[in-house]
XYZ file of C-alpha atoms in Angstrom:
593
model
C -28.939 -2.600 -56.896
C -29.936 0.269 -59.019
C -33.327 0.609 -59.992
C -34.978 0.798 -63.342
C -37.186 3.306 -64.264
C -40.217 1.429 -63.950
C -39.587 -0.211 -60.579
C -40.025 0.603 -57.122
C -38.210 -0.336 -54.093
C -40.442 -1.118 -50.459
C -38.306 -1.689 -47.380
C -35.312 -3.031 -49.367
C -37.619 -5.245 -51.364
C -37.471 -4.868 -55.541
C -40.800 -4.573 -56.949
C -39.435 -7.051 -60.077
C -36.876 -9.394 -58.287
C -38.536 -9.870 -55.085
C -42.452 -9.141 -55.505
C -42.393 -9.961 -58.920
C -44.607 -7.645 -60.295
C -44.151 -4.874 -62.989
C -45.260 -0.973 -61.684
C -47.578 0.329 -63.902
C -47.900 4.692 -64.132
C -47.436 6.064 -60.670
C -49.265 9.353 -60.198
C -48.064 11.202 -57.071
C -50.715 13.213 -55.057
C -50.155 17.005 -55.657
C -50.359 17.411 -51.712
C -51.097 15.382 -48.389
C -54.585 15.067 -47.074
C -55.992 18.532 -45.470
C -57.991 19.257 -42.694
C -59.371 22.889 -41.854
C -59.619 23.708 -38.441
C -62.508 26.706 -38.370
C -64.917 27.808 -35.349
C -68.324 28.648 -35.873
C -69.180 31.851 -33.864
C -72.727 32.981 -33.428
C -73.825 35.951 -34.818
C -70.323 36.500 -36.984
C -70.303 37.114 -40.365
C -68.073 33.970 -41.652
C -66.209 31.846 -39.000
C -62.737 31.829 -37.361
C -59.784 30.343 -39.240
C -57.815 28.204 -36.717
C -55.253 26.343 -39.274
C -54.784 23.900 -41.339
C -53.998 20.212 -40.348
C -51.914 18.647 -42.998
C -51.973 14.883 -42.450
C -51.001 11.706 -44.144
C -50.585 11.221 -47.902
C -51.576 8.220 -49.839
C -49.613 6.931 -53.021
C -51.268 4.564 -55.337
C -48.933 2.013 -57.185
C -50.770 0.246 -59.525
C -48.948 -3.246 -60.683
C -49.426 -5.783 -62.848
C -48.746 -9.620 -62.610
C -48.237 -12.029 -65.673
C -48.759 -15.252 -65.151
C -50.855 -16.096 -68.587
C -52.576 -19.612 -67.787
C -50.458 -20.778 -65.062
C -52.731 -20.282 -62.164
C -50.096 -22.205 -59.897
C -47.618 -19.645 -60.375
C -50.282 -16.744 -59.715
C -51.195 -18.226 -56.587
C -47.366 -18.339 -55.379
C -46.866 -14.737 -56.602
C -49.866 -13.354 -54.644
C -49.054 -15.461 -51.354
C -45.372 -14.031 -51.859
C -46.578 -10.632 -52.219
C -48.942 -10.619 -49.173
C -46.269 -12.377 -47.111
C -43.269 -9.724 -48.034
C -45.457 -6.671 -47.766
C -47.914 -7.411 -44.862
C -46.710 -8.930 -41.220
C -48.618 -10.195 -38.323
C -46.411 -9.876 -36.255
C -46.641 -7.212 -33.011
C -43.269 -5.844 -32.885
C -43.633 -4.775 -36.468
C -46.608 -2.533 -35.804
C -46.054 1.128 -35.677
C -43.043 0.834 -37.924
C -42.683 2.847 -41.088
C -40.538 1.748 -43.887
C -38.904 3.457 -47.112
C -40.441 3.451 -50.702
C -38.149 4.529 -53.548
C -39.324 4.881 -56.798
C -37.037 4.152 -60.162
C -38.502 7.386 -61.877
C -36.799 9.519 -58.632
C -34.231 7.629 -57.162
C -33.103 10.322 -55.052
C -36.570 10.884 -53.265
C -37.422 8.362 -50.132
C -41.171 7.978 -49.096
C -41.304 6.811 -45.497
C -44.765 4.838 -44.900
C -46.516 1.788 -44.543
C -48.818 -0.465 -46.642
C -52.544 -0.266 -45.701
C -54.086 -2.157 -48.931
C -53.431 -4.556 -51.478
C -56.441 -4.670 -53.810
C -58.234 -7.584 -55.090
C -56.693 -8.826 -58.647
C -58.296 -7.761 -61.639
C -58.151 -9.893 -64.754
C -56.491 -8.329 -67.624
C -57.372 -10.865 -70.129
C -60.616 -13.164 -69.484
C -59.712 -16.622 -68.416
C -56.190 -15.833 -68.236
C -54.113 -15.224 -64.923
C -52.561 -11.755 -66.186
C -53.583 -9.631 -63.465
C -53.727 -5.704 -62.373
C -53.891 -4.630 -58.345
C -53.333 -1.731 -56.517
C -50.824 -1.553 -53.531
C -51.874 1.579 -50.822
C -49.004 3.220 -49.354
C -49.850 5.927 -46.814
C -46.917 8.198 -44.903
C -47.896 9.254 -41.854
C -45.527 11.770 -41.986
C -46.279 13.236 -45.467
C -42.806 14.785 -46.310
C -40.468 12.765 -48.682
C -36.861 13.137 -48.039
C -33.851 13.246 -50.365
C -30.006 11.851 -49.467
C -28.632 12.957 -45.983
C -26.456 15.892 -46.310
C -23.166 16.115 -44.120
C -21.656 19.556 -43.754
C -18.604 20.352 -41.150
C -19.209 23.311 -39.292
C -16.985 26.656 -38.006
C -17.322 28.248 -34.741
C -19.657 31.575 -35.219
C -21.679 31.755 -38.415
C -22.079 29.447 -41.093
C -24.183 29.917 -44.227
C -26.227 26.662 -45.326
C -28.242 26.226 -48.169
C -30.910 23.489 -47.996
C -32.346 21.742 -50.749
C -36.199 20.598 -50.759
C -39.480 22.430 -50.118
C -39.921 21.703 -46.712
C -38.636 22.566 -43.249
C -36.045 19.970 -41.606
C -34.764 19.140 -38.192
C -30.722 19.682 -37.686
C -28.446 17.241 -36.070
C -25.429 18.773 -34.588
C -22.630 16.377 -33.666
C -19.595 17.983 -31.582
C -16.430 16.983 -30.268
C -14.538 19.395 -28.613
C -10.969 19.824 -27.780
C -11.071 21.293 -24.520
C -13.909 20.891 -21.355
C -17.035 23.025 -22.069
C -18.793 25.060 -19.540
C -21.832 25.416 -22.249
C -22.971 24.977 -25.926
C -25.317 26.221 -28.123
C -26.695 27.532 -31.697
C -28.916 30.164 -33.256
C -30.941 29.364 -36.132
C -33.564 31.097 -38.112
C -34.348 33.168 -34.742
C -34.787 30.063 -32.603
C -31.958 28.955 -30.094
C -30.858 25.714 -28.422
C -28.414 25.072 -26.221
C -26.885 23.247 -23.365
C -25.350 24.304 -19.920
C -25.454 27.645 -18.045
C -27.173 30.129 -20.144
C -26.169 33.329 -18.445
C -22.645 34.448 -18.624
C -22.311 34.911 -14.671
C -23.185 31.011 -14.095
C -20.735 30.241 -17.236
C -18.239 32.267 -15.563
C -18.517 30.542 -12.132
C -18.859 26.630 -13.688
C -16.371 24.411 -12.060
C -15.290 20.900 -13.224
C -17.080 18.159 -11.854
C -14.524 15.604 -12.707
C -10.731 15.225 -13.916
C -10.000 12.953 -16.137
C -7.150 10.342 -15.512
C -7.370 7.803 -18.427
C -8.616 8.510 -21.952
C -7.693 5.059 -23.777
C -9.220 4.494 -27.491
C -7.603 0.843 -27.064
C -5.283 1.629 -29.964
C -1.888 -0.777 -28.252
C -1.792 -3.345 -25.794
C 0.718 -1.618 -24.421
C -1.083 -0.481 -21.039
C -2.032 -4.326 -20.465
C -0.675 -7.189 -19.264
C -1.499 -11.077 -18.480
C 1.369 -11.642 -16.019
C -0.214 -14.446 -13.906
C 0.968 -12.393 -11.030
C -1.205 -9.147 -12.218
C -4.492 -11.224 -13.018
C -4.238 -13.649 -9.944
C -6.580 -11.578 -7.634
C -9.069 -10.648 -10.518
C -11.909 -12.791 -9.614
C -15.007 -13.662 -11.527
C -18.002 -16.122 -11.268
C -18.406 -19.780 -11.741
C -15.420 -22.229 -12.915
C -12.852 -20.844 -15.173
C -9.304 -20.880 -16.290
C -7.548 -17.639 -17.461
C -5.580 -18.663 -21.014
C -5.016 -17.725 -24.013
C -4.203 -13.908 -25.699
C -5.989 -10.875 -26.757
C -5.175 -8.308 -29.097
C -6.128 -5.071 -30.665
C -7.989 -4.631 -33.837
C -6.783 -1.999 -35.262
C -9.280 -0.972 -37.979
C -11.712 -0.202 -35.056
C -9.818 0.055 -32.278
C -11.333 -2.693 -30.032
C -9.832 -5.183 -27.773
C -10.601 -8.747 -28.682
C -9.619 -12.364 -28.248
C -6.375 -12.664 -30.743
C -6.492 -14.995 -33.550
C -4.323 -18.050 -34.401
C -4.678 -20.169 -37.417
C -7.420 -22.270 -35.799
C -9.616 -19.134 -34.910
C -9.747 -16.783 -31.817
C -6.972 -17.964 -29.374
C -9.088 -18.862 -25.917
C -6.291 -21.515 -25.607
C -6.911 -25.628 -25.349
C -9.933 -26.814 -23.833
C -9.229 -27.541 -19.959
C -8.629 -31.268 -19.394
C -10.892 -31.423 -16.357
C -14.048 -31.490 -18.481
C -16.541 -29.472 -20.134
C -18.116 -27.090 -17.301
C -15.437 -24.667 -17.332
C -15.039 -21.282 -18.724
C -11.603 -20.130 -20.337
C -9.857 -17.441 -22.196
C -7.828 -14.763 -22.267
C -7.643 -11.977 -19.027
C -5.846 -8.890 -19.013
C -5.186 -6.147 -16.265
C -4.729 -2.395 -16.994
C -1.344 -0.865 -16.072
C -2.099 2.573 -17.128
C -3.854 4.212 -13.515
C -1.199 5.571 -11.582
C -3.512 6.802 -8.757
C -6.302 4.940 -6.868
C -9.553 6.845 -6.495
C -12.165 7.231 -3.641
C -14.739 8.633 -5.765
C -14.836 7.721 -9.541
C -16.430 7.513 -12.583
C -15.700 4.696 -15.324
C -16.961 4.830 -19.177
C -16.390 1.901 -21.191
C -18.052 -0.643 -23.988
C -18.722 -4.124 -24.477
C -19.945 -5.958 -27.796
C -20.860 -9.338 -28.537
C -22.124 -10.604 -31.631
C -23.516 -14.140 -32.321
C -23.264 -16.029 -35.477
C -26.546 -17.465 -36.624
C -27.013 -21.063 -37.587
C -27.271 -24.820 -36.325
C -24.394 -24.859 -34.280
C -23.165 -21.510 -34.293
C -26.181 -20.275 -32.569
C -25.264 -22.608 -29.602
C -21.848 -21.431 -29.338
C -21.338 -19.612 -25.676
C -19.055 -16.719 -25.290
C -18.472 -14.322 -22.107
C -17.195 -10.622 -22.098
C -16.540 -8.810 -18.915
C -14.777 -5.624 -18.040
C -13.542 -5.915 -14.093
C -13.432 -3.118 -11.931
C -10.353 -3.669 -9.784
C -9.043 -2.029 -6.097
C -5.022 -1.124 -5.965
C -4.366 -4.815 -5.356
C -5.858 -6.151 -8.565
C -8.989 -7.435 -6.446
C -12.536 -7.218 -8.496
C -14.736 -4.647 -6.816
C -17.062 -4.564 -9.771
C -18.078 -6.338 -12.993
C -19.845 -5.204 -16.431
C -20.387 -7.654 -18.889
C -22.505 -10.136 -21.385
C -22.869 -13.727 -21.471
C -24.507 -16.429 -23.816
C -26.868 -19.132 -21.890
C -26.922 -22.560 -22.853
C -28.492 -24.120 -25.768
C -28.698 -20.602 -27.461
C -30.880 -19.164 -25.127
C -31.343 -15.016 -25.204
C -27.935 -13.726 -23.751
C -27.513 -11.624 -20.389
C -26.119 -8.782 -19.269
C -25.423 -7.776 -15.953
C -23.511 -5.111 -13.856
C -22.527 -5.929 -10.443
C -20.275 -4.414 -7.336
C -18.690 -6.354 -4.725
C -16.494 -6.281 -1.602
C -12.725 -7.261 -2.504
C -12.121 -10.889 -2.138
C -15.732 -11.840 -3.726
C -15.852 -14.687 -5.714
C -19.141 -13.404 -7.228
C -20.891 -16.819 -6.403
C -24.321 -16.910 -5.240
C -24.414 -14.654 -2.278
C -20.481 -13.914 -1.827
C -20.643 -10.219 -0.710
C -22.014 -8.340 -4.311
C -24.767 -6.482 -5.136
C -26.585 -6.792 -8.474
C -27.307 -3.320 -10.316
C -28.244 -4.962 -13.212
C -29.002 -8.901 -14.167
C -31.525 -9.201 -17.136
C -31.976 -10.026 -20.765
C -32.877 -6.405 -22.149
C -36.477 -5.105 -22.847
C -39.048 -7.877 -23.530
C -40.332 -6.521 -26.501
C -37.187 -7.262 -28.369
C -37.209 -11.058 -27.617
C -38.203 -13.508 -30.435
C -38.372 -17.242 -29.404
C -38.638 -19.760 -32.302
C -39.536 -23.279 -31.840
C -36.442 -25.295 -29.912
C -34.767 -27.797 -32.637
C -33.069 -30.724 -31.639
C -29.694 -31.609 -33.440
C -28.448 -35.014 -33.866
C -24.586 -34.873 -33.517
C -22.774 -37.928 -34.407
C -20.285 -39.234 -31.736
C -18.804 -42.203 -33.310
C -19.178 -45.867 -34.387
C -20.128 -48.884 -32.812
C -20.121 -52.658 -33.700
C -23.609 -54.059 -33.365
C -24.806 -57.872 -33.609
C -27.591 -58.693 -36.188
C -29.453 -61.874 -36.497
C -30.815 -62.781 -39.896
C -33.422 -64.993 -40.531
C -33.658 -67.138 -43.854
C -36.597 -68.267 -45.730
C -37.556 -70.991 -48.343
C -37.004 -70.167 -51.603
C -39.179 -72.679 -52.934
C -42.608 -70.738 -52.001
C -43.506 -73.572 -49.560
C -43.687 -73.490 -45.776
C -40.277 -73.263 -44.180
C -39.786 -76.367 -41.698
C -36.851 -75.037 -40.146
C -35.922 -71.655 -38.995
C -32.773 -70.710 -40.801
C -31.010 -67.874 -38.760
C -27.349 -66.288 -39.203
C -25.430 -63.850 -37.066
C -23.384 -61.072 -38.382
C -22.007 -58.107 -36.949
C -22.521 -54.756 -38.420
C -20.564 -50.947 -37.791
C -23.369 -48.532 -36.906
C -22.811 -44.756 -36.388
C -23.927 -43.389 -32.714
C -25.603 -39.998 -32.071
C -26.264 -37.767 -29.016
C -29.251 -35.019 -29.422
C -28.571 -31.313 -28.699
C -31.434 -28.659 -28.473
C -30.578 -25.197 -30.428
C -32.982 -22.275 -29.236
C -31.105 -19.640 -31.221
C -33.345 -17.180 -29.489
C -33.189 -13.590 -30.193
C -33.322 -10.287 -28.299
C -31.800 -7.029 -28.152
C -28.363 -8.269 -26.624
C -27.998 -11.003 -29.528
C -25.374 -8.914 -31.285
C -25.520 -5.507 -28.968
C -22.968 -3.265 -28.074
C -23.307 -1.914 -24.743
C -22.019 1.291 -23.134
C -21.709 1.651 -19.265
C -21.237 5.009 -17.722
C -20.774 4.560 -13.939
C -20.101 7.250 -10.876
C -19.276 6.443 -7.245
C -19.927 9.691 -5.293
C -19.406 9.043 -1.596
C -22.072 6.443 -1.022
C -24.036 7.169 -4.262
C -23.649 4.863 -7.303
C -25.598 6.033 -10.217
C -25.105 4.068 -13.963
C -26.518 3.704 -16.795
C -26.492 1.160 -19.717
C -26.888 2.462 -23.486
C -27.238 0.197 -26.370
C -25.295 1.930 -29.196
C -25.940 1.097 -33.049
C -22.779 -0.405 -34.714
C -24.124 1.276 -38.183
C -24.043 4.668 -37.246
C -22.221 4.656 -34.062
C -24.759 6.593 -32.017
C -26.709 5.510 -29.047
C -30.509 3.642 -29.474
C -33.431 6.103 -28.203
C -36.659 3.186 -27.813
C -35.921 1.195 -24.438
C -38.602 -0.858 -25.583
C -36.819 -2.634 -28.300
C -33.234 -1.663 -27.416
C -30.995 -1.936 -23.817
C -31.029 1.788 -22.341
C -31.547 1.083 -18.511
C -30.044 3.202 -15.709
C -30.457 3.585 -12.150
C -28.958 4.253 -8.280
C -27.724 2.605 -5.404
C -26.949 3.859 -2.284
C -24.179 2.344 -0.233
C -25.765 2.689 3.366
C -23.703 -0.013 5.236
C -20.151 1.548 3.499
C -19.644 -2.077 1.729
C -18.481 -0.874 -1.479
C -16.268 1.963 -0.585
C -12.552 0.403 -1.710
C -11.011 2.784 -3.829
C -10.740 1.849 -7.434
C -7.332 0.898 -8.727
C -7.344 -0.531 -11.966
C -9.336 -2.299 -14.707
C -9.343 -6.210 -16.299
C -10.566 -7.295 -19.325
C -11.947 -10.696 -19.746
C -12.897 -12.838 -22.705
C -13.958 -16.433 -22.200
C -15.806 -19.101 -23.904
C -17.414 -22.352 -22.691
C -17.239 -25.693 -24.150
C -20.243 -27.163 -25.966
C -21.217 -30.781 -27.027
C -19.899 -29.459 -30.517
C -16.358 -29.440 -29.034
C -15.916 -33.002 -27.361
C -17.316 -34.234 -31.233
C -15.427 -32.213 -33.171
C -18.097 -30.363 -35.071
C -17.434 -27.118 -36.882
C -19.163 -23.861 -35.779
C -18.061 -20.285 -35.172
C -17.157 -18.609 -31.857
C -19.111 -15.511 -30.714
C -17.278 -12.363 -31.713
C -16.556 -10.108 -28.574
C -14.803 -6.864 -27.656
C -13.845 -4.241 -25.467
C -14.162 -0.523 -26.721
C -12.887 2.236 -25.089
C -12.007 3.307 -21.738
C -12.674 6.566 -19.812
C -11.826 7.166 -16.131
C -12.362 10.075 -14.280
C -11.607 11.476 -10.471
C -15.142 12.823 -9.297
C -14.279 16.336 -7.649
C -16.361 17.642 -4.512
C -18.487 20.384 -6.154
C -21.015 22.829 -4.270
C -24.361 21.666 -5.488
C -25.441 25.277 -6.150
C -22.527 25.916 -8.556
C -23.186 24.837 -12.186
C -20.592 22.746 -13.927
C -18.923 22.031 -17.034
C -21.236 20.197 -19.435
C -18.327 18.034 -21.153
C -14.629 17.178 -21.440
C -12.588 17.304 -24.212
C -12.954 14.419 -26.488
C -16.727 13.752 -25.159
C -19.200 13.673 -28.116
C -22.234 16.125 -27.552
C -24.968 15.485 -29.870
C -27.856 18.285 -30.313
C -30.613 16.171 -32.076
C -33.343 18.500 -32.996
C -35.260 15.287 -35.184
C -35.531 13.650 -31.591
C -35.645 16.443 -29.482
C -32.682 15.347 -27.247
C -29.390 16.263 -26.354
C -26.679 13.410 -25.442
C -23.267 13.644 -24.189
C -21.304 10.262 -25.077
C -24.759 8.504 -25.624
C -26.250 9.511 -22.380
C -29.104 12.251 -21.914
C -28.405 15.452 -20.217
C -30.168 18.639 -18.719
C -30.316 21.511 -18.621
C -31.296 22.076 -22.359
C -32.220 26.077 -22.956
C -34.171 26.278 -25.811
C -36.850 28.626 -27.446
C -37.913 25.605 -29.601
C -35.767 22.923 -31.506
C -35.128 25.372 -34.297
C -35.311 23.734 -38.020
C -33.458 24.496 -41.053
C -35.424 26.331 -43.921
C -35.721 25.456 -47.695
C -33.007 27.871 -49.208
C -30.367 29.827 -47.458
C -30.165 29.575 -43.645
C -27.424 31.608 -40.991
C -26.492 29.042 -38.182
C -24.477 30.347 -35.503
C -22.426 28.136 -33.252
C -21.660 29.460 -29.568
C -19.200 28.235 -27.070
C -15.696 27.535 -26.740
C -15.459 25.610 -30.050
C -12.700 27.099 -32.143
C -10.779 23.887 -32.737
C -13.692 21.461 -32.063
C -14.905 19.094 -34.426
C -18.328 19.381 -35.608
C -21.030 18.224 -37.849
C -24.360 19.324 -39.369
C -26.395 16.475 -40.582
C -30.088 16.733 -42.259
C -32.285 15.249 -44.799
C -33.836 17.742 -46.982
C -37.637 17.360 -47.144
C -39.881 17.637 -49.947
C -43.745 18.534 -49.281
């Protein structure tokens, strides 16, 4: 929506359409609040100046409400205003939101509402009022639209708008394995990997890539019954239906039919059974004693009375050379719309993954507790059919006198029958999550991480309190899980719900598998430096969050004088590393004091 000059937008809410107020003249402050830091030294003439703290910036937004003599409408607008601008949800504490004014639509102020003043009458006796909304920025800088610029290896000249320094974010996808990477900017240095030329010369490859499948085709996947017969997974299930590639996003998902996703028909032996397509990857030409696997899964449940109760299950299975399951990574919906769960397991070949049957849970849970939102359960009536009911009707005297004889009549009446189900529709980090698994087996040691990615930006989330970011180490001291890796399985399952039995329409969850990469883990002397990334792995050097990730996983060692910043005006940024044909992008937000 295009903002009018005398409108503002806060957290996506338009002042005129959503808040139902008219903005007055906003006078922007000339500077943020400042606090001089000085030390009074006895017998010294004057004092010692230690610098100035630039703290928050406060913007007062005068608004008017015009309701004439309609008190009810005024009360409604005030309740609406408070309800939209303020929140009593503890999970909202600490959040700041964007504020944009129509008179400078390219500038965004990030902050929070600290006060809404009491209304003051414009005309006595009427409900035309003025009040002031107080907006405070903890970081007093404003931002201009994000800039993205391709980089070359070596020197790049970057001209930055704005009046304040800003933090660069550099994303690199190399075309060959990298020993090191870094950049010089405005006298600062920042990089990843061995810093000295001597260490760089002796760096060795910790991994050799065996599979790099972006899931652009089903050519390497088969659902032949003989190929998938040993692919065990938990609970009662039937493999049927088919999977397909969604070419616009390069993901594997259940195939489509005229009736929706192709999970196949509901099994005839009752409703307590999962069913859907399963495929085995045929692209591995060798088995691996020590290995690393990186892959992703995505599951999204649609909201709504019946959609929220739908049950889906997406899994990637680790297989031995004979197609037996030796590991499982997946997400599943729970009954009644309860919050989904994710799990990562390793098992012995032949395990059914049923309780106690030769497996170990590396992770099984619902994600961070800070992401849970539990609404009150709702009871839903579902029509199951009709039945004939016998009803006795009693007559009455029409003359107004005492009825001497009971008049009764028996009739048959057709009535609807119903069953009652529960819809929890609970929300959590896993409701709609895209999870990336990175698991490595090196001898008896399994190291793993599960990281939630943003489906909007394609980048990993960084706050483990509200998103799924977990990792761990498991030592197989009894050598139970030493079977070589020989393949991968992909499974998409659906579980029937009451709505299926009574033909109530609803939307099944969207499920997909994203990307598949497999490496052989090489034996490397622990004293030698190693390569930092393989060809095609995305490296993000993020000076905004002070982190470096390789394929979404936090890494070190990082060498740095500081996290360098771009300054307003002309900057010289020099990329360092074997990057001649790498894809490199600089992203930043120009900032205003």
